Tab-separated table of C-alpha atoms in Angstrom:
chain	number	residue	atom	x	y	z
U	1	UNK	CA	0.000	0.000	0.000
U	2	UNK	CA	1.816	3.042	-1.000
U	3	UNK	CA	1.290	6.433	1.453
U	4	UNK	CA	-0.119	9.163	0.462
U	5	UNK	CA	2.983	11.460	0.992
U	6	UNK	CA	4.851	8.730	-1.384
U	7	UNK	CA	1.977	8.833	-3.629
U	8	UNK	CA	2.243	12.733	-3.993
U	9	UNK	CA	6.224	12.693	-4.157
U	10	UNK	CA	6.108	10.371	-7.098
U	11	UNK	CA	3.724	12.340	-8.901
U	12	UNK	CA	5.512	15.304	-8.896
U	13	UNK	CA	8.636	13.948	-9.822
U	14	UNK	CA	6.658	12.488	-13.172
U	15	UNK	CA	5.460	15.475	-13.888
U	16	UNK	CA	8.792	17.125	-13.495
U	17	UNK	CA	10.525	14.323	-15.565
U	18	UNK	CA	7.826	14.033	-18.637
U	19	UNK	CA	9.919	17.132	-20.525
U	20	UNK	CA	12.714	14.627	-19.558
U	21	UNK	CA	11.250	11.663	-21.057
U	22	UNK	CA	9.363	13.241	-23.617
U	23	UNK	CA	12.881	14.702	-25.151
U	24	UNK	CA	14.844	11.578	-24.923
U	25	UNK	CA	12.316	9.702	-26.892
U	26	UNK	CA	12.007	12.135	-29.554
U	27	UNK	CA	16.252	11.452	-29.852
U	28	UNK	CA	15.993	7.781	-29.766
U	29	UNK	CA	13.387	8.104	-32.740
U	30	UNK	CA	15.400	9.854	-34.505
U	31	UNK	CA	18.791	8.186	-34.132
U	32	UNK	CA	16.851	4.731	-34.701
U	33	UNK	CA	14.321	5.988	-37.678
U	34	UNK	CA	16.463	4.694	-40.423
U	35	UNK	CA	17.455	0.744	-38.291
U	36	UNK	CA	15.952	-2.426	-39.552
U	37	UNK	CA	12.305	-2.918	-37.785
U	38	UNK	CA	13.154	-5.661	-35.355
U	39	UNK	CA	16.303	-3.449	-33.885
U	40	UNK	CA	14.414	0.155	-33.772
U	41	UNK	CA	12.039	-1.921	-31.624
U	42	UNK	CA	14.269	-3.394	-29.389
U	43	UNK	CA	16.147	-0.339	-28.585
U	44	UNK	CA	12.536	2.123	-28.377
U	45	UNK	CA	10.782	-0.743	-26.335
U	46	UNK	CA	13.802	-1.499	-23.778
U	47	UNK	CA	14.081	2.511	-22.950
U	48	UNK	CA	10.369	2.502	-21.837
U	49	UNK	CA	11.378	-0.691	-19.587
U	50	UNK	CA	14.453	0.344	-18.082
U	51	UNK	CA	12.313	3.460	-17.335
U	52	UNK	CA	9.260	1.758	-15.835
U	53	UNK	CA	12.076	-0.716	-13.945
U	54	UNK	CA	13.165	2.478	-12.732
U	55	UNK	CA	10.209	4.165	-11.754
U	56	UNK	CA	8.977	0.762	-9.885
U	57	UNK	CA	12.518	0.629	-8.004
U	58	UNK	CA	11.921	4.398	-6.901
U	59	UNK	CA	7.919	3.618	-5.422
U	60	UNK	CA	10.027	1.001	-3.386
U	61	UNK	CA	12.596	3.001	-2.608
U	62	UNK	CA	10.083	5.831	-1.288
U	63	UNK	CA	8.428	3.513	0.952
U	64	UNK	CA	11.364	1.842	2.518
U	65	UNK	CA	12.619	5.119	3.385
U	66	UNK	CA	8.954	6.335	4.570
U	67	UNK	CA	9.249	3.634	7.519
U	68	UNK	CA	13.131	3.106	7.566
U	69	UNK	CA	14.080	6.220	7.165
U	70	UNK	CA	17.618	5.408	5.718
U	71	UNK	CA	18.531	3.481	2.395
U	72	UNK	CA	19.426	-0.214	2.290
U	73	UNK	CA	21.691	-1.205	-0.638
U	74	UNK	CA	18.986	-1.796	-3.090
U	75	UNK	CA	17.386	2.187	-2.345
U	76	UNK	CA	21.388	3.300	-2.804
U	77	UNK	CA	21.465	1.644	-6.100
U	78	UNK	CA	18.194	2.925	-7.173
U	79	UNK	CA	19.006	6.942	-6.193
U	80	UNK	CA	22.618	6.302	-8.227
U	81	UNK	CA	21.145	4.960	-10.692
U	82	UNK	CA	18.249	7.295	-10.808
U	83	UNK	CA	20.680	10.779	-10.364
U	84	UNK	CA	22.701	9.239	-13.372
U	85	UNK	CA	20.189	8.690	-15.458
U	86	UNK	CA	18.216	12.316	-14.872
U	87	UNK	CA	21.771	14.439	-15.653
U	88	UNK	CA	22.458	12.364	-18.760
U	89	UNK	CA	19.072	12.916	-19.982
U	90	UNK	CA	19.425	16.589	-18.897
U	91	UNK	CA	22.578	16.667	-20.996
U	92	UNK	CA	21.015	15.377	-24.285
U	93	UNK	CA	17.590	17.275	-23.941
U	94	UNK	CA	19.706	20.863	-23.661
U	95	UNK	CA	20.959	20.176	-27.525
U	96	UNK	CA	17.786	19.002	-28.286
U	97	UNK	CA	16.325	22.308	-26.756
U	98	UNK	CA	18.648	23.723	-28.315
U	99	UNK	CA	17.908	22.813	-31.507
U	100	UNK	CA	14.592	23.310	-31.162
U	101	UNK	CA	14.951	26.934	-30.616
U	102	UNK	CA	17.139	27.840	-33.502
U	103	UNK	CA	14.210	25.680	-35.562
U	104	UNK	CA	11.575	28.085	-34.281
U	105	UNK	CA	13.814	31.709	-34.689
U	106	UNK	CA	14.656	29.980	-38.268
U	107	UNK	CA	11.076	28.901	-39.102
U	108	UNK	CA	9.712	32.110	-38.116
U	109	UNK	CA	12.334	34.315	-40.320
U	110	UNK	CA	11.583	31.574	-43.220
U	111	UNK	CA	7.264	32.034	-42.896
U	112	UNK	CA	7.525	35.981	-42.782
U	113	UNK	CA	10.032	35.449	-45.885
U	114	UNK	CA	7.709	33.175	-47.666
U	115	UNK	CA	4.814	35.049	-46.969
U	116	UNK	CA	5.762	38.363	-48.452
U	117	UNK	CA	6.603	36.233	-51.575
U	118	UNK	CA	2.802	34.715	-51.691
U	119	UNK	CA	3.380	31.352	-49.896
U	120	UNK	CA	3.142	30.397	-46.009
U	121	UNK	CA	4.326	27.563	-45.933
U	122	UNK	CA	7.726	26.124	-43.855
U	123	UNK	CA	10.897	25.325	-45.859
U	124	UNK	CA	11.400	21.567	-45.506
U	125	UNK	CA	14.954	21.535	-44.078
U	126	UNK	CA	13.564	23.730	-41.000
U	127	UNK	CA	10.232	21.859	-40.534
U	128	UNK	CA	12.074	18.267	-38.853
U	129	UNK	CA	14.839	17.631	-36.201
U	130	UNK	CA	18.123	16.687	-38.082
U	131	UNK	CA	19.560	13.392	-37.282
U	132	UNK	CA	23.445	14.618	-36.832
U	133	UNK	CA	21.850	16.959	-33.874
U	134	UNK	CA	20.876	14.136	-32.223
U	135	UNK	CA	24.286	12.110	-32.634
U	136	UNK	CA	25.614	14.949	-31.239
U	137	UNK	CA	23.205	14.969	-28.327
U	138	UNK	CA	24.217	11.042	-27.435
U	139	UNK	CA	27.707	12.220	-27.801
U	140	UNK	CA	27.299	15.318	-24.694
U	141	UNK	CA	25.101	12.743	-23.033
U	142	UNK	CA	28.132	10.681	-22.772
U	143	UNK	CA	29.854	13.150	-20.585
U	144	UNK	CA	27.960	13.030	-17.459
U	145	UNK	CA	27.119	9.263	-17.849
U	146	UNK	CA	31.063	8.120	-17.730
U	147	UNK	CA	31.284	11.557	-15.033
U	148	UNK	CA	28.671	9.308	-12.631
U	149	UNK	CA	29.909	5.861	-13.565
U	150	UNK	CA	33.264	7.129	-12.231
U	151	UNK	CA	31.587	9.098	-8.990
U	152	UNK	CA	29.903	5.879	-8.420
U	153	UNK	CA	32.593	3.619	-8.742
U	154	UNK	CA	36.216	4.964	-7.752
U	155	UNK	CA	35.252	8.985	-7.385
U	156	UNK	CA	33.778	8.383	-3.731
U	157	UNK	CA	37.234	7.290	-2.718
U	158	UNK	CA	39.328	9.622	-5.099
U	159	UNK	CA	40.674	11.844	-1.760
U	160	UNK	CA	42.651	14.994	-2.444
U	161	UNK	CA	44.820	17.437	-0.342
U	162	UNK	CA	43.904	20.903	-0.434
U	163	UNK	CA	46.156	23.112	1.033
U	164	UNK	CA	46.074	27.018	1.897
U	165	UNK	CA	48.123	29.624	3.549
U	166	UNK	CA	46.091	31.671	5.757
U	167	UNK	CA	47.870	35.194	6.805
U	168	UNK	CA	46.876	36.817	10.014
U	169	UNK	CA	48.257	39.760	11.023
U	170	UNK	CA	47.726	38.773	15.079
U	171	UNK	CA	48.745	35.529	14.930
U	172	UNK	CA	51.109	34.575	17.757
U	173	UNK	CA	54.857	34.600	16.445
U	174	UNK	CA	55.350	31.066	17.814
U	175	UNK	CA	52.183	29.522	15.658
U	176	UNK	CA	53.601	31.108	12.537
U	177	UNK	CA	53.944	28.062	10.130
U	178	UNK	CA	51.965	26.059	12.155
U	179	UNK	CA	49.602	23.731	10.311
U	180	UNK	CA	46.156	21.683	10.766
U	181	UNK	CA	44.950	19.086	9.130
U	182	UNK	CA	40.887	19.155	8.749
U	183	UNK	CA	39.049	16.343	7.902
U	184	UNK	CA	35.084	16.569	7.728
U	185	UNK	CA	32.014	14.818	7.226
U	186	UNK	CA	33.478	10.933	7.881
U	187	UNK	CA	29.683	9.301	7.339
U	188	UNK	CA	30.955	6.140	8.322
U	189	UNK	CA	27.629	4.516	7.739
U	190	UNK	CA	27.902	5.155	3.716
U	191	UNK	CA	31.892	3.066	3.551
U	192	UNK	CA	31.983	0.443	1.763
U	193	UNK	CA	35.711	-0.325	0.995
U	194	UNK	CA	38.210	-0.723	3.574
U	195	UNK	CA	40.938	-0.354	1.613
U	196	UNK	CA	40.548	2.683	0.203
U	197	UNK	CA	39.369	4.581	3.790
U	198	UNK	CA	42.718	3.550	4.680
U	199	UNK	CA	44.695	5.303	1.616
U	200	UNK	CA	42.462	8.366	2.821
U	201	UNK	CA	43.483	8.073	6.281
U	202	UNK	CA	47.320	6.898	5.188
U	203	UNK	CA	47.268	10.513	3.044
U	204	UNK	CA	45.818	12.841	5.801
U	205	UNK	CA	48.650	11.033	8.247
U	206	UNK	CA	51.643	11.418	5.417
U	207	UNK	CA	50.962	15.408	5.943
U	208	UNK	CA	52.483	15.657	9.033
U	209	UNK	CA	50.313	18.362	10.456
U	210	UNK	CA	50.791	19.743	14.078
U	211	UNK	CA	46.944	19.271	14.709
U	212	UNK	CA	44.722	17.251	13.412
U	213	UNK	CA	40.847	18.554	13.864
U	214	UNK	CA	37.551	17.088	13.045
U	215	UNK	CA	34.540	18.866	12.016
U	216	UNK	CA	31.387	16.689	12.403
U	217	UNK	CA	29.378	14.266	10.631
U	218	UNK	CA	30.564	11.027	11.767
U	219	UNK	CA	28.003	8.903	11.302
U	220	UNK	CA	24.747	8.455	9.166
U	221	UNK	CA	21.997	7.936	11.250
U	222	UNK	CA	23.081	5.885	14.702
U	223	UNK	CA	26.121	6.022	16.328
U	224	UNK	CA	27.071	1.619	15.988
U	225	UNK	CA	28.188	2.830	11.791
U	226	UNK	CA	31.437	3.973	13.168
U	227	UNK	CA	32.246	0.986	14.847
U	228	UNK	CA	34.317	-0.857	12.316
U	229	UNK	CA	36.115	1.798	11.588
U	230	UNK	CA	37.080	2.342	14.745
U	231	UNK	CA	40.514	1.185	14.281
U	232	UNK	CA	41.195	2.600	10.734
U	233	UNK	CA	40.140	6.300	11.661
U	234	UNK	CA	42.174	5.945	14.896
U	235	UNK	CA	45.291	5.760	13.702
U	236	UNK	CA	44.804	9.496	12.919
U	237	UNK	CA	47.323	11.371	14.885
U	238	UNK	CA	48.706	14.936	15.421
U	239	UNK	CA	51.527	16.346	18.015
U	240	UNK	CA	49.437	19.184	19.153
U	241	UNK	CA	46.353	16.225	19.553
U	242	UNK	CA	43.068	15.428	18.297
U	243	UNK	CA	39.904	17.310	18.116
U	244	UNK	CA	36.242	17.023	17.054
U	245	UNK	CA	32.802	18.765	17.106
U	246	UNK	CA	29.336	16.741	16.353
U	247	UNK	CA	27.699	17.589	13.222
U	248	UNK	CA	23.584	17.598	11.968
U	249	UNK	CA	23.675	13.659	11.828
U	250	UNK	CA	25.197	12.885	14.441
U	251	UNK	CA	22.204	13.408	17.122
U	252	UNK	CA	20.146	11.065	15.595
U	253	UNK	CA	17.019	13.327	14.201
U	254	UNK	CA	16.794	11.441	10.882
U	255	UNK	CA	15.684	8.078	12.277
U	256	UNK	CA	12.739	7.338	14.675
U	257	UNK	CA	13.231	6.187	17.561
U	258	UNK	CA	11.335	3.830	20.202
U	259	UNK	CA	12.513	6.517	23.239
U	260	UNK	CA	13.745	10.255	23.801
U	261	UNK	CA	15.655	7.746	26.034
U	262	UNK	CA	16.878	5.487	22.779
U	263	UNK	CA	17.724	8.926	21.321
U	264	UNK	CA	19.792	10.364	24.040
U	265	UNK	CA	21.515	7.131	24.596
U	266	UNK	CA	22.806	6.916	21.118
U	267	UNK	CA	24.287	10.355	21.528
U	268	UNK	CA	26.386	9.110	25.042
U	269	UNK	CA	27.630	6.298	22.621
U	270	UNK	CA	28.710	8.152	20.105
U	271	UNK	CA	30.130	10.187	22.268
U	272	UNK	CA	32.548	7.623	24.421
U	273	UNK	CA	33.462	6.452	20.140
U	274	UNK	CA	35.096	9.926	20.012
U	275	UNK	CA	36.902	8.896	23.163
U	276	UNK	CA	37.739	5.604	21.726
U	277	UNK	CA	38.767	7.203	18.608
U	278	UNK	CA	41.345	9.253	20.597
U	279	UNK	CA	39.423	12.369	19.477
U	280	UNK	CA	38.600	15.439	22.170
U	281	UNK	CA	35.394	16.112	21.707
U	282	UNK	CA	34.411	19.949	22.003
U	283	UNK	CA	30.726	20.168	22.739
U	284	UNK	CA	30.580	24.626	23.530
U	285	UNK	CA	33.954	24.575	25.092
U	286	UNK	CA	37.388	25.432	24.078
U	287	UNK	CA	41.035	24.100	24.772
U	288	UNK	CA	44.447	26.840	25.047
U	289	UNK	CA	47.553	25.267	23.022
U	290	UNK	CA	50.586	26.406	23.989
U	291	UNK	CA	53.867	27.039	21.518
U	292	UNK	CA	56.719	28.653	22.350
U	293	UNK	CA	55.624	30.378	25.729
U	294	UNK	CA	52.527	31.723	23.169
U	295	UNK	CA	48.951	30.169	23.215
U	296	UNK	CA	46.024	29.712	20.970
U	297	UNK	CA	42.539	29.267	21.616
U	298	UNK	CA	40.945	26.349	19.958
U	299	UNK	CA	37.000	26.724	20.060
U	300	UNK	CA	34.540	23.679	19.280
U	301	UNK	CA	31.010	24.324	19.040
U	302	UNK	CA	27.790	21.716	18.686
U	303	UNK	CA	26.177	21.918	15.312
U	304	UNK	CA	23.802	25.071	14.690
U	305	UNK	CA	22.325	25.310	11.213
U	306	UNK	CA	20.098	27.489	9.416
U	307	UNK	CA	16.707	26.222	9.947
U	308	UNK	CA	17.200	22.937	12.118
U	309	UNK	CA	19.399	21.642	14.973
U	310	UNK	CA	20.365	25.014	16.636
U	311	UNK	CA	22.840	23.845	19.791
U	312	UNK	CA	26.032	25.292	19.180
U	313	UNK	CA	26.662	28.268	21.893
U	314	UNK	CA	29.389	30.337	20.652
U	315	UNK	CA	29.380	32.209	23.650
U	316	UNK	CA	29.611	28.976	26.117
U	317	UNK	CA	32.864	28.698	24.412
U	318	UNK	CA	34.313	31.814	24.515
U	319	UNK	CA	33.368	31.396	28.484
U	320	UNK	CA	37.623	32.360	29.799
U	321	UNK	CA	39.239	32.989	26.423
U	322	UNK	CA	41.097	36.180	26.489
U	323	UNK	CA	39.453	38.743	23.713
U	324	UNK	CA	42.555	39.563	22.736
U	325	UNK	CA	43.544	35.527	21.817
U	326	UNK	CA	44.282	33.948	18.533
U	327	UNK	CA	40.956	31.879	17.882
U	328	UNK	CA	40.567	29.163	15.792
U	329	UNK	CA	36.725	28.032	15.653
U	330	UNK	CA	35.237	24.197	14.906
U	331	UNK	CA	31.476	24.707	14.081
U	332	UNK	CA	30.613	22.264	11.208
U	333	UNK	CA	27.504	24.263	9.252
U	334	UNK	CA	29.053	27.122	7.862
U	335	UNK	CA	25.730	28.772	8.082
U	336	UNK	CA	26.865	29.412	11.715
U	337	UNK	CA	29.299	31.403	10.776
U	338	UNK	CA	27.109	33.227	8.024
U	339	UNK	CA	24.607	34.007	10.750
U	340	UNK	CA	26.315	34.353	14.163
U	341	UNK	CA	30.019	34.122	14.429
U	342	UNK	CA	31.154	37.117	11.162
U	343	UNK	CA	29.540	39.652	13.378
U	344	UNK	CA	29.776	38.430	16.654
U	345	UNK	CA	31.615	41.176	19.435
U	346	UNK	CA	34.028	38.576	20.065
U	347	UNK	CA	36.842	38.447	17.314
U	348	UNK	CA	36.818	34.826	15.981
U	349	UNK	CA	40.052	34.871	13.380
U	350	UNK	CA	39.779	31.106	11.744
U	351	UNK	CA	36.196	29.027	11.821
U	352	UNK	CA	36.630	25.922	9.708
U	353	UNK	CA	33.859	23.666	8.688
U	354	UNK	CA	31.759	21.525	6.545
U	355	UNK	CA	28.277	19.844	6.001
U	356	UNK	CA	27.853	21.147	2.427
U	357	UNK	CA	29.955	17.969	0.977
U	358	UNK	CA	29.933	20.670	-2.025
U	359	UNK	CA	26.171	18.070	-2.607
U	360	UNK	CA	29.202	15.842	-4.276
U	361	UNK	CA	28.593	16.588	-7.681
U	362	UNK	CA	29.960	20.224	-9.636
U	363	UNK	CA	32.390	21.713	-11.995
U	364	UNK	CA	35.594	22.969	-10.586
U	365	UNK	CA	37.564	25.414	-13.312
U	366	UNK	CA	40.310	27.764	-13.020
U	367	UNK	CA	37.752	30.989	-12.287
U	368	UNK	CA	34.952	29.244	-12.493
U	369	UNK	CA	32.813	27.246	-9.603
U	370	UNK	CA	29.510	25.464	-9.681
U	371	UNK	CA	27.339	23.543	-7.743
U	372	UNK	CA	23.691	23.029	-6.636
U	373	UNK	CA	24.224	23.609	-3.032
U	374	UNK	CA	25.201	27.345	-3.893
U	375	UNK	CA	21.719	27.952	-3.972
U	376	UNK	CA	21.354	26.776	-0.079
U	377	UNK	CA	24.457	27.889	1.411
U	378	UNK	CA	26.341	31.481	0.301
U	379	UNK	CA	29.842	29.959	1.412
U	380	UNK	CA	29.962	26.010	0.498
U	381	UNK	CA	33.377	25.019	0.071
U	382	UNK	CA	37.233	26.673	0.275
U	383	UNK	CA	37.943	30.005	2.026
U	384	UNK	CA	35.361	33.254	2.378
U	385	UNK	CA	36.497	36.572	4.291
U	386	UNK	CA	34.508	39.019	5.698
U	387	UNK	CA	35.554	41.615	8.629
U	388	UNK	CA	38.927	39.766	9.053
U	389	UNK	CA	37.161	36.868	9.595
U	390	UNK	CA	38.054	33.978	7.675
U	391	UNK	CA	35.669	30.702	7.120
U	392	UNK	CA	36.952	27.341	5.472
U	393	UNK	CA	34.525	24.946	4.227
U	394	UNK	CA	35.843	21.841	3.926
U	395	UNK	CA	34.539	19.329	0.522
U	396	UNK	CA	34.017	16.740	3.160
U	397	UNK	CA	36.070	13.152	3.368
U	398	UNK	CA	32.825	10.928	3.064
U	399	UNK	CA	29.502	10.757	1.243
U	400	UNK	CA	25.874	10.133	2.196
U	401	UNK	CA	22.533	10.242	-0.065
U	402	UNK	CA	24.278	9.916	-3.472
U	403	UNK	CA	26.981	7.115	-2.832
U	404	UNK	CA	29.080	9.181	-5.611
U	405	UNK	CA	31.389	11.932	-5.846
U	406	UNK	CA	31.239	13.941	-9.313
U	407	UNK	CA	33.414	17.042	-9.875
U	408	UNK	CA	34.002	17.457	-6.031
U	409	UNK	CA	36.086	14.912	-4.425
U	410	UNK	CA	36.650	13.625	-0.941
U	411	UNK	CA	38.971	16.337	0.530
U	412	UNK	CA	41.992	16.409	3.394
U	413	UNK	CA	43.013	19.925	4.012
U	414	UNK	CA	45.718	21.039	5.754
U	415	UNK	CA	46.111	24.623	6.471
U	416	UNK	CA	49.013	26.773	6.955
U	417	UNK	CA	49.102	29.626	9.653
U	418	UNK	CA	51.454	32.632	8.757
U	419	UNK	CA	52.337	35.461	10.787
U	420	UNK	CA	51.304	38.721	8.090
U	421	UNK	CA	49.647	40.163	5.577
U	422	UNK	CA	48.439	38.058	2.359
């Protein structure tokens, strides 16, 4: 029996896909018009039942989340498969479109033409799609298909170090060089290969960075994810220590539970695995490092976001930090530091963060960035300024949702502090 809220959800996604649908089929037509009978079947036929397939494998989907409320390996596979197939289809219907609208400008020149001579009538050439448009359709279509594929497959796991040199002009003279390694957004829940988490972590370690900090998000839903992992991810070690905040998943809001009690308990485990993990857990509290005879104030709030899960206190901990100390900030929505910390009375020099993942799919070009979570989150990945406050938003080193990376891959950063002026 499907529900009505996963009736309604399906039926808007139809309606949003039939432009979708209705393009594609119009370029398989076309590409197959001129095969023998028996194959322009075959092909036209088997895209209407890999589509139905699809749309049956989404209804289930739906519902096991509906009482679930997380995806099993057969609702993974159907969301990968379904993102896949909606951006190649999105690829291929823009020339399509595009073709369409240079056929109406054209046939609109050629009728006014023709009609001033006596005749209304459409010149031939301009009156059908053009078989060669579609080939070349299929071939941009091919982009984003092998782009997924890849995500799917080896791009979840494809980690990169990101490094930048941060310049402060009150930075203590004995932290100048002195460098952090963040890692963000583990979602241990969504690993699937052992051996690559371990070239991650094996690639954070190889940096060598004084600190090593941890910005939220280290499970999926309930805190028992991280447990075989416990070993791997705990081999991640820093002179200066180990530090970590909680982020949005890691309470336990996206599950139901049988108790508040169930709920609250899941949080002290998750907790004591930060412990076990060798990680100091800052829940609105900071910690002073000393260097040198010099100190620096390392802040760690609980997650606050923009319109749910509101618990960090940025004031809690500031509670006995000098105003005039060097501050480095863990809160792991960056729309914490958007709303509270860029303005706050209290100079905060460095927040660093995450939670965007970058939505693991975009285009990163020499001057040119895209993604869809710019349209959430103003500052969604790499370094903002704003009243000499800096924010880093790091890519994140997991993946939940879409079991893919695309464009954006799993990041390590490790950030230099320099004494100065950029």
């Amino acid at each position: 029996m499907i529900s009505q809220n996963t009736l309604f959800i399906i039926i808007v996604l139809i309606a949003l896909a039939l432009p979708l649908e209705w393009y594609t089929y119009r370029g398989i037509r076309m590409l197959t018009r001129s095969w023998p009978l028996t194959k322009k079947r075959l092909v036209r036929r088997g895209y209407w039942v890999l589509l139905t397939g699809l749309v049956v494998c989404l209804i289930v989907t739906f519902q096991q989340f509906s009482h679930a409320h997380r995806l099993n390996d057969f609702s993974q596979a159907t969301v990968n498969a379904t993102l896949t197939m909606i951006a190649t289809q999105l690829a291929f219907m823009l020339v399509l479109f595009a073709e369409d609208i240079y056929r109406l400008v054209a046939s609109a020149i050629c009728y006014f033409q023709r009609r001033n001579e006596g005749s209304g009538a459409l010149h031939p050439r301009l009156a059908e799609r053009r078989k060669w448009v579609s080939q070349v359709a299929l071939a941009v279509a091919g982009a984003p298909f092998v782009s997924f594929v890849y995500g799917i497959t080896k791009g979840k796991y494809d980690y990169r170090v990101r490094r930048q040199v941060l310049y402060f002009d009150d930075l203590p003279e004995s932290f100048d060089g002195f460098t952090i390694t963040q890692v963000s957004d583990i979602h241990s829940g969504s690993f699937d290969n052992r051996a690559a988490v371990q070239r991650g972590v094996d690639l954070a370690l190889a940096q060598e960075s004084a600190l090593f900090v941890f910005t939220g998000d280290l499970v999926n839903y309930v805190a028992e994810e991280i447990v075989p992992w416990l070993e791997l991810l705990g081999q991640l070690r820093a002179p200066y220590g180990q530090f970590s905040i909680l982020g949005n998943h890691d309470y336990g809001e996206y599950i139901t539970w049988d108790s508040e009690a169930a709920k609250e308990a899941n949080l002290t485990q998750l907790i004591h695995y930060h412990d076990v993990l060798g990680y100091q857990l800052l829940n609105n509290t900071h910690v002073i490092l000393k260097k040198g005879g010099q100190t620096l104030a390392l802040l760690g709030v609980e997650n606050w976001g923009r319109g749910f899960i509101q618990r960090g206190d940025l004031d809690a901990a500031l509670a006995g930090v000098d105003d005039e100390a060097f501050k480095v900030l863990l809160s792991h929505d960056p729309s914490h530091w958007e709303v509270k910390v860029k303005n706050h009375p209290t100079l905060v020099q460095l927040t660093l963060s995450g939670h965007t993942h970058r939505m693991q799919m975009g285009v990163e070009l020499p001057g040119w960035k895209w993604s869809p979570i710019q349209y959430r989150y103003p500052h969604w990945a790499g370094l903002a300024e704003v009243n000499h406050r800096k924010l880093y938003v790091n890519r994140g080193f997991g993946f939940i949702g879409f079991s893919g990376r695309v464009g954006i891959w799993p990041e390590i950063t490790v950030l230099e502090l320099r004494r100065g002026e950029s």
